[in-house]
Amino acid sequence: MHGEEPTISVLMSVYNGDEYLIESIESIINQTYTNFEFIIINDCSTDNTETIIAQYAQQDKRIKLFNNQENIGLTKSLNKGLNLARGKYIARQDADDISLPRRLEKQLLVLERSSNVVLVSCNLEIINAAGTTINKEKRACKPFLLSWYLIFYNHIGGHSQVIFRKDKAIALGGYSPDFKYSQDYEFWCRLIDVGDILILPETLLKKREHEHTITATKRSKQLEYAFTVSQQNIKKLIAKELTIEEVSVLKKFWTGQKWNNFPDPKEIEFINRIQQEIFSVFIEQTHILDSKKDNIKKQLLKIIGRQFIYWVSSLSLIRCLLPRIKVSHYAFAWDRVGTIIFLLQEIIIQPVLILRHLAGRIYRLVQHKMRLKIRR
């Protein structure tokens, strides 16, 4: 590869990341695809970050170390990296994550074969500080559905696992300097307007969760920026500026199944009304052939209906009977067949669950009385 222009520029910005940096760097230099440069921007770290990178740069000429003169943050560092990059494609890598060996090879293949695809992501394996797997996130979905999800939240689910076309990123002005956090989500929402984003159904990255990540240390700020992105997306579609609180409610609706954190049922009418407005405009503006729009419309109706059904299933039948009926009503409006099937299953399953619940209470009551007798 000596003298050859790199096809991929792997871009990492790191600040005080020495704890997991070695494992992260090695996951890139040991990739099966080798024609890349590895740009690492040290954002004024005060730990051993610079020393570790410099040692690797001496051993592997693909690694290029750039030291910021002052701490400028992730967004500005990434834009600096974009301008330094010589590759046709930009692959992101965070200093605490691990790319699986064939990540670059498999993602590059998609970009080389499909000129309409501007970004490729993948499913994720979530690991803890010790490297133990704690979850697996299946993010892959149909492109039209990803466009829908991105209105409300960052369904791609991370930054470290993506690869995208550099020329498209540069043409869009790179990452927005207005976003200190959630800069990836804001960027995806602009990038998807100029091409397709594809999430591979394979797991190609181990994403590490620990107490020092931005998500952990700057959670409220990150959410604030993310809600601003969603707020902008919705305003662009229906020319209405929702409050941050209203945007938060919509995100809960779409991510509630994962986090068991659905909105208060009192907000059901607002959610239904806004969903209808967004749905109508989304279908009208979707860039697909008219012959396929009816099919997309039917699929999306089912998906929205299914989300209402998930909401119903999260509510206790004993303590939340009226809210369940109310949410079921809206679920039926979106997806009649799916709601009927769900309710029929409920008729069979719920009596069993109620009997188990009552039996458990009776058993605990009997045990309590027996203990009282023994004490006497």
Short mmCIF file of C-alpha atoms in Angstrom, two decimals:
data_model
loop_
_atom_site.label_atom_id
_atom_site.label_comp_id
_atom_site.label_asym_id
_atom_site.label_seq_id
_atom_site.Cartn_x
_atom_site.Cartn_y
_atom_site.Cartn_z
CA MET A 1 0.00 0.00 0.00
CA HIS A 2 3.06 2.26 0.08
CA GLY A 3 2.35 5.50 -1.80
CA GLU A 4 -1.25 4.48 -2.51
CA GLU A 5 -4.07 6.88 -1.64
CA PRO A 6 -6.24 5.39 1.13
CA THR A 7 -9.78 4.44 0.20
CA ILE A 8 -11.00 4.92 3.78
CA SER A 9 -10.07 7.49 6.38
CA VAL A 10 -10.86 6.16 9.85
CA LEU A 11 -11.55 9.14 12.08
CA MET A 12 -11.21 9.18 15.85
CA SER A 13 -11.24 12.11 18.27
CA VAL A 14 -10.17 11.33 21.80
CA TYR A 15 -9.97 13.20 25.09
CA ASN A 16 -8.54 11.36 28.11
CA GLY A 17 -9.43 7.96 26.70
CA ASP A 18 -6.36 5.93 27.63
CA GLU A 19 -8.33 3.30 29.58
CA TYR A 20 -9.77 1.60 26.48
CA LEU A 21 -7.70 3.23 23.72
CA ILE A 22 -5.29 0.36 23.05
CA GLU A 23 -8.09 -2.14 22.47
CA SER A 24 -9.91 0.32 20.22
CA ILE A 25 -6.85 1.16 18.10
CA GLU A 26 -5.94 -2.50 17.67
CA SER A 27 -9.47 -3.31 16.51
CA ILE A 28 -8.86 -0.95 13.58
CA ILE A 29 -5.27 -1.82 12.65
CA ASN A 30 -6.24 -5.52 12.62
CA GLN A 31 -9.08 -5.06 10.12
CA THR A 32 -9.21 -7.47 7.17
CA TYR A 33 -9.44 -4.45 4.86
CA THR A 34 -6.12 -2.62 5.00
CA ASN A 35 -6.16 0.33 2.56
CA PHE A 36 -7.00 3.01 5.09
CA GLU A 37 -5.45 5.86 7.02
CA PHE A 38 -6.25 6.21 10.70
CA ILE A 39 -6.58 9.85 11.73
CA ILE A 40 -6.55 10.26 15.51
CA ILE A 41 -7.09 13.72 16.95
CA ASN A 42 -5.93 14.15 20.51
CA ASP A 43 -8.08 16.93 21.99
CA CYS A 44 -5.62 18.10 24.68
CA SER A 45 -5.75 14.95 26.79
CA THR A 46 -4.07 15.08 30.20
CA ASP A 47 -3.66 11.31 30.64
CA ASN A 48 -1.53 8.85 28.61
CA THR A 49 -3.59 9.20 25.44
CA GLU A 50 -0.93 11.05 23.41
CA THR A 51 1.82 8.63 24.40
CA ILE A 52 -0.24 5.58 23.43
CA ILE A 53 -1.17 7.03 20.02
CA ALA A 54 2.41 8.16 19.32
CA GLN A 55 3.75 4.67 20.06
CA TYR A 56 1.27 3.11 17.65
CA ALA A 57 1.97 5.76 15.00
CA GLN A 58 5.67 4.77 15.08
CA GLN A 59 4.77 1.14 14.47
CA ASP A 60 2.02 1.65 11.86
CA LYS A 61 2.39 4.41 9.25
CA ARG A 62 -1.35 4.38 8.58
CA ILE A 63 -1.89 6.07 11.95
CA LYS A 64 -1.71 9.88 11.84
CA LEU A 65 -1.64 11.70 15.17
CA PHE A 66 -2.85 15.31 15.33
CA ASN A 67 -2.66 17.20 18.63
CA ASN A 68 -5.08 20.08 19.17
CA GLN A 69 -3.46 23.15 20.70
CA GLU A 70 -6.54 23.65 22.86
CA ASN A 71 -9.54 21.55 23.78
CA ILE A 72 -12.10 22.25 21.05
CA GLY A 73 -14.59 19.44 21.63
CA LEU A 74 -15.83 16.54 19.51
CA THR A 75 -17.74 18.45 16.82
CA LYS A 76 -14.89 20.76 15.84
CA SER A 77 -12.35 17.94 16.07
CA LEU A 78 -14.41 15.79 13.70
CA ASN A 79 -14.70 18.64 11.20
CA LYS A 80 -10.94 19.08 11.45
CA GLY A 81 -10.55 15.38 10.71
CA LEU A 82 -12.88 15.62 7.71
CA ASN A 83 -10.68 18.30 6.19
CA LEU A 84 -7.51 16.30 6.86
CA ALA A 85 -8.90 13.06 5.43
CA ARG A 86 -7.61 11.80 2.07
CA GLY A 87 -9.95 8.83 1.78
CA LYS A 88 -13.07 8.59 -0.35
CA TYR A 89 -14.98 7.31 2.67
CA ILE A 90 -14.99 8.30 6.34
CA ALA A 91 -15.28 5.55 8.96
CA ARG A 92 -15.86 6.69 12.53
CA GLN A 93 -14.35 5.04 15.56
CA ASP A 94 -14.63 6.09 19.20
CA ALA A 95 -11.78 5.48 21.62
CA ASP A 96 -13.75 3.11 23.85
CA ASP A 97 -15.43 0.95 21.20
CA ILE A 98 -14.24 -2.16 19.37
CA SER A 99 -14.69 -2.76 15.63
CA LEU A 100 -15.01 -6.41 14.67
CA PRO A 101 -12.35 -7.57 12.15
CA ARG A 102 -14.46 -7.48 8.97
CA ARG A 103 -16.31 -4.24 9.71
CA LEU A 104 -14.55 -2.03 7.13
CA GLU A 105 -14.51 -4.77 4.50
CA LYS A 106 -18.24 -5.40 4.71
CA GLN A 107 -19.32 -1.77 4.93
CA LEU A 108 -17.07 -0.68 2.06
CA LEU A 109 -18.54 -3.37 -0.18
CA VAL A 110 -22.00 -1.81 0.18
CA LEU A 111 -20.79 1.71 -0.65
CA GLU A 112 -18.82 0.51 -3.67
CA ARG A 113 -21.77 -1.43 -5.06
CA SER A 114 -24.54 1.10 -4.34
CA SER A 115 -23.91 4.67 -5.46
CA ASN A 116 -27.21 5.81 -3.93
CA VAL A 117 -26.13 4.77 -0.42
CA VAL A 118 -24.41 7.62 1.46
CA LEU A 119 -23.92 5.96 4.84
CA VAL A 120 -23.68 2.39 6.13
CA SER A 121 -24.21 1.38 9.74
CA CYS A 122 -24.83 -1.97 11.46
CA ASN A 123 -26.33 -3.73 14.45
CA LEU A 124 -24.56 -3.30 17.78
CA GLU A 125 -23.27 -5.42 20.62
CA ILE A 126 -23.30 -3.46 23.88
CA ILE A 127 -20.49 -4.22 26.31
CA ASN A 128 -19.71 -2.90 29.79
CA ALA A 129 -16.47 -1.45 31.13
CA ALA A 130 -15.03 -4.96 31.55
CA GLY A 131 -15.90 -5.91 27.97
CA THR A 132 -18.74 -8.26 28.91
CA THR A 133 -21.73 -8.31 26.58
CA ILE A 134 -24.80 -6.81 28.26
CA ASN A 135 -27.12 -6.36 25.28
CA LYS A 136 -27.47 -6.74 21.53
CA GLU A 137 -29.23 -3.98 19.60
CA LYS A 138 -30.87 -4.84 16.31
CA ARG A 139 -31.01 -1.49 14.54
CA ALA A 140 -31.42 -2.77 10.97
CA CYS A 141 -34.70 -1.80 9.31
CA LYS A 142 -36.08 -0.82 5.93
CA PRO A 143 -34.76 2.53 4.59
CA PHE A 144 -38.21 4.20 4.59
CA LEU A 145 -38.70 3.17 8.21
CA LEU A 146 -35.30 4.57 9.20
CA SER A 147 -36.36 7.90 7.65
CA TRP A 148 -39.47 7.78 9.83
CA TYR A 149 -37.64 6.87 13.05
CA LEU A 150 -35.04 9.62 12.52
CA ILE A 151 -37.81 12.20 12.77
CA PHE A 152 -38.17 11.33 16.45
CA TYR A 153 -34.86 9.88 17.67
CA ASN A 154 -31.45 8.60 16.61
CA HIS A 155 -32.39 5.09 15.57
CA ILE A 156 -28.91 4.47 14.12
CA GLY A 157 -27.94 4.25 17.75
CA GLY A 158 -24.37 5.46 17.79
CA HIS A 159 -21.57 7.17 15.97
CA SER A 160 -18.69 4.75 16.11
CA GLN A 161 -20.04 2.11 13.73
CA VAL A 162 -20.77 4.21 10.63
CA ILE A 163 -18.96 4.81 7.36
CA PHE A 164 -20.05 7.52 4.92
CA ARG A 165 -19.06 9.29 1.70
CA LYS A 166 -16.66 12.14 2.36
CA ASP A 167 -17.76 14.24 -0.63
CA LYS A 168 -21.36 14.23 0.59
CA ALA A 169 -20.28 15.19 4.10
CA ILE A 170 -18.12 18.05 2.84
CA ALA A 171 -20.90 19.29 0.54
CA LEU A 172 -23.24 19.46 3.54
CA GLY A 173 -20.71 21.44 5.56
CA GLY A 174 -19.77 18.54 7.83
CA TYR A 175 -20.98 18.42 11.40
CA SER A 176 -22.98 21.42 12.55
CA PRO A 177 -20.93 23.62 14.90
CA ASP A 178 -24.20 24.49 16.67
CA PHE A 179 -24.36 20.97 18.12
CA LYS A 180 -21.90 20.23 20.90
CA TYR A 181 -23.70 16.94 21.55
CA SER A 182 -25.93 14.75 19.34
CA GLN A 183 -23.95 16.08 16.37
CA ASP A 184 -24.19 12.65 14.78
CA TYR A 185 -28.02 12.58 14.92
CA GLU A 186 -28.24 16.08 13.42
CA PHE A 187 -25.81 15.07 10.66
CA TRP A 188 -27.73 11.87 9.79
CA CYS A 189 -30.92 13.90 9.39
CA ARG A 190 -29.24 16.08 6.75
CA LEU A 191 -27.37 13.21 5.11
CA ILE A 192 -30.51 11.13 4.56
CA ASP A 193 -31.90 13.95 2.40
CA VAL A 194 -29.14 13.39 -0.19
CA GLY A 195 -29.08 9.59 -0.32
CA ASP A 196 -29.97 6.30 1.35
CA ILE A 197 -28.74 5.21 4.76
CA LEU A 198 -28.42 1.46 5.16
CA ILE A 199 -28.10 -0.44 8.44
CA LEU A 200 -26.59 -3.89 7.91
CA PRO A 201 -28.29 -6.72 9.84
CA GLU A 202 -24.87 -7.88 11.07
CA THR A 203 -23.16 -6.91 14.31
CA LEU A 204 -19.86 -5.26 13.38
CA LEU A 205 -19.14 -3.11 16.44
CA LYS A 206 -18.94 -3.57 20.19
CA LYS A 207 -20.19 -0.36 21.75
CA ARG A 208 -18.92 0.18 25.28
CA GLU A 209 -21.08 1.66 28.02
CA HIS A 210 -19.30 2.99 31.08
CA GLU A 211 -19.55 5.83 33.56
CA HIS A 212 -17.29 8.20 31.62
CA THR A 213 -19.14 8.24 28.27
CA ILE A 214 -20.84 11.43 27.08
CA THR A 215 -24.17 9.64 27.37
CA ALA A 216 -23.45 8.93 31.04
CA THR A 217 -21.84 12.24 32.05
CA LYS A 218 -23.77 14.71 29.88
CA ARG A 219 -27.11 12.92 29.59
CA SER A 220 -29.38 15.94 30.09
CA LYS A 221 -27.41 18.11 27.66
CA GLN A 222 -27.28 15.36 25.07
CA LEU A 223 -31.05 14.89 25.31
CA GLU A 224 -31.58 18.63 24.98
CA TYR A 225 -29.63 18.71 21.72
CA ALA A 226 -31.35 15.55 20.45
CA PHE A 227 -34.79 17.02 21.16
CA THR A 228 -33.76 20.13 19.24
CA VAL A 229 -32.97 17.95 16.20
CA SER A 230 -36.35 16.25 16.41
CA GLN A 231 -38.02 19.61 16.91
CA GLN A 232 -36.41 20.84 13.68
CA ASN A 233 -37.39 17.66 11.81
CA ILE A 234 -41.05 18.03 12.77
CA LYS A 235 -41.15 21.74 11.98
CA LYS A 236 -39.68 21.02 8.55
CA LEU A 237 -42.43 18.48 7.88
CA ILE A 238 -45.59 20.06 9.26
CA ALA A 239 -44.55 23.70 9.81
CA LYS A 240 -45.28 23.48 13.55
CA GLU A 241 -42.78 24.14 16.30
CA LEU A 242 -43.41 21.75 19.15
CA THR A 243 -42.07 22.37 22.61
CA ILE A 244 -39.15 20.32 23.92
CA GLU A 245 -41.60 18.62 26.30
CA GLU A 246 -43.86 17.60 23.40
CA VAL A 247 -40.91 16.28 21.43
CA SER A 248 -39.84 14.31 24.52
CA VAL A 249 -43.29 12.71 24.67
CA LEU A 250 -43.03 11.60 21.03
CA LYS A 251 -39.61 10.09 21.62
CA LYS A 252 -40.96 8.14 24.61
CA PHE A 253 -43.73 6.83 22.39
CA TRP A 254 -41.22 5.47 19.86
CA THR A 255 -38.60 4.17 22.27
CA GLY A 256 -40.92 3.03 25.06
CA GLN A 257 -40.83 -0.61 24.05
CA LYS A 258 -37.07 -0.68 24.51
CA TRP A 259 -36.85 1.25 27.75
CA ASN A 260 -40.33 0.45 29.19
CA ASN A 261 -40.83 4.20 29.41
CA PHE A 262 -44.01 5.07 27.54
CA PRO A 263 -45.70 8.48 27.96
CA ASP A 264 -48.52 9.17 30.39
CA PRO A 265 -51.79 7.95 28.77
CA LYS A 266 -53.16 11.48 29.32
CA GLU A 267 -50.99 12.53 26.37
CA ILE A 268 -52.59 10.03 24.00
CA GLU A 269 -54.72 12.54 22.07
CA PHE A 270 -51.76 14.82 21.38
CA ILE A 271 -49.60 11.90 20.23
CA ASN A 272 -52.30 10.57 17.92
CA ARG A 273 -53.03 13.97 16.37
CA ILE A 274 -49.40 14.85 15.71
CA GLN A 275 -48.69 11.37 14.35
CA GLN A 276 -51.53 11.79 11.87
CA GLU A 277 -50.18 15.12 10.64
CA ILE A 278 -46.61 13.86 10.32
CA PHE A 279 -47.76 10.62 8.69
CA SER A 280 -49.73 12.41 5.96
CA VAL A 281 -46.87 14.70 4.99
CA PHE A 282 -44.26 11.95 5.29
CA ILE A 283 -46.11 9.68 2.87
CA GLU A 284 -46.65 12.55 0.45
CA GLN A 285 -42.97 13.53 0.47
CA THR A 286 -41.44 10.05 0.49
CA HIS A 287 -39.08 9.71 -2.47
CA ILE A 288 -40.42 6.46 -3.92
CA LEU A 289 -42.42 5.47 -6.96
CA ASP A 290 -46.15 6.14 -6.69
CA SER A 291 -46.78 2.45 -7.37
CA LYS A 292 -44.97 1.60 -4.13
CA LYS A 293 -46.43 4.35 -1.95
CA ASP A 294 -49.58 2.40 -1.08
CA ASN A 295 -47.48 -0.50 0.17
CA ILE A 296 -45.25 1.84 2.23
CA LYS A 297 -48.36 3.49 3.65
CA LYS A 298 -49.85 0.15 4.72
CA GLN A 299 -46.59 -0.95 6.36
CA LEU A 300 -46.22 2.31 8.26
CA LEU A 301 -49.83 2.20 9.48
CA LYS A 302 -49.12 -1.24 10.96
CA ILE A 303 -45.89 -0.09 12.56
CA ILE A 304 -47.56 2.92 14.20
CA GLY A 305 -50.45 0.74 15.32
CA ARG A 306 -48.01 -1.80 16.73
CA GLN A 307 -46.34 0.92 18.80
CA PHE A 308 -49.72 1.81 20.33
CA ILE A 309 -50.20 -1.90 21.07
CA TYR A 310 -46.82 -2.05 22.82
CA TRP A 311 -48.03 0.87 24.90
CA VAL A 312 -51.21 -1.00 25.84
CA SER A 313 -49.21 -4.05 26.87
CA SER A 314 -47.02 -1.90 29.16
CA LEU A 315 -50.07 -0.81 31.18
CA SER A 316 -51.33 -2.89 34.09
CA LEU A 317 -54.72 -4.47 33.42
CA ILE A 318 -55.68 -4.15 37.09
CA ARG A 319 -54.44 -0.63 37.85
CA CYS A 320 -54.75 0.97 34.39
CA LEU A 321 -57.89 -0.52 32.85
CA LEU A 322 -59.32 2.76 31.52
CA PRO A 323 -56.00 3.96 30.02
CA ARG A 324 -55.62 0.56 28.35
CA ILE A 325 -59.05 0.90 26.76
CA LYS A 326 -58.23 4.42 25.58
CA VAL A 327 -54.87 3.52 24.05
CA SER A 328 -56.41 0.39 22.48
CA HIS A 329 -58.95 2.62 20.77
CA TYR A 330 -56.16 4.56 19.02
CA ALA A 331 -54.25 1.38 18.23
CA PHE A 332 -57.38 0.08 16.48
CA ALA A 333 -57.62 3.28 14.42
CA TRP A 334 -54.13 2.69 13.02
CA ASP A 335 -54.10 -1.10 12.68
CA ARG A 336 -57.42 -2.88 13.09
CA VAL A 337 -56.23 -6.41 12.36
CA GLY A 338 -53.16 -6.19 14.59
CA THR A 339 -55.18 -4.74 17.47
CA ILE A 340 -57.89 -7.39 17.21
CA ILE A 341 -55.28 -10.16 17.25
CA PHE A 342 -53.61 -8.59 20.29
CA LEU A 343 -56.90 -8.22 22.17
CA LEU A 344 -57.89 -11.82 21.42
CA GLN A 345 -54.56 -12.97 22.84
CA GLU A 346 -55.20 -10.76 25.87
CA ILE A 347 -58.55 -12.46 26.45
CA ILE A 348 -56.72 -15.78 26.70
CA ILE A 349 -53.57 -14.70 28.51
CA GLN A 350 -54.75 -11.96 30.90
CA PRO A 351 -57.17 -14.12 32.94
CA VAL A 352 -54.30 -16.52 33.58
CA LEU A 353 -52.04 -13.65 34.67
CA ILE A 354 -54.74 -12.22 36.94
CA LEU A 355 -55.30 -15.61 38.56
CA ARG A 356 -51.55 -15.98 39.09
CA HIS A 357 -51.45 -12.50 40.61
CA LEU A 358 -54.36 -13.26 42.96
CA ALA A 359 -52.91 -16.65 43.86
CA GLY A 360 -49.62 -15.00 44.72
CA ARG A 361 -51.33 -12.44 46.96
CA ILE A 362 -53.36 -15.14 48.71
CA TYR A 363 -50.22 -17.24 49.21
CA ARG A 364 -48.30 -14.29 50.69
CA LEU A 365 -51.27 -13.48 52.96
CA VAL A 366 -51.47 -17.08 54.22
CA GLN A 367 -47.70 -17.15 54.82
CA HIS A 368 -47.94 -13.88 56.75
CA LYS A 369 -50.72 -15.23 58.99
CA MET A 370 -48.79 -18.42 59.63
CA ARG A 371 -45.72 -16.43 60.72
CA LEU A 372 -47.90 -14.42 63.10
CA LYS A 373 -49.25 -17.61 64.66
CA ILE A 374 -45.75 -19.01 65.12
CA ARG A 375 -44.64 -15.82 66.88
CA ARG A 376 -47.58 -16.07 69.26
#
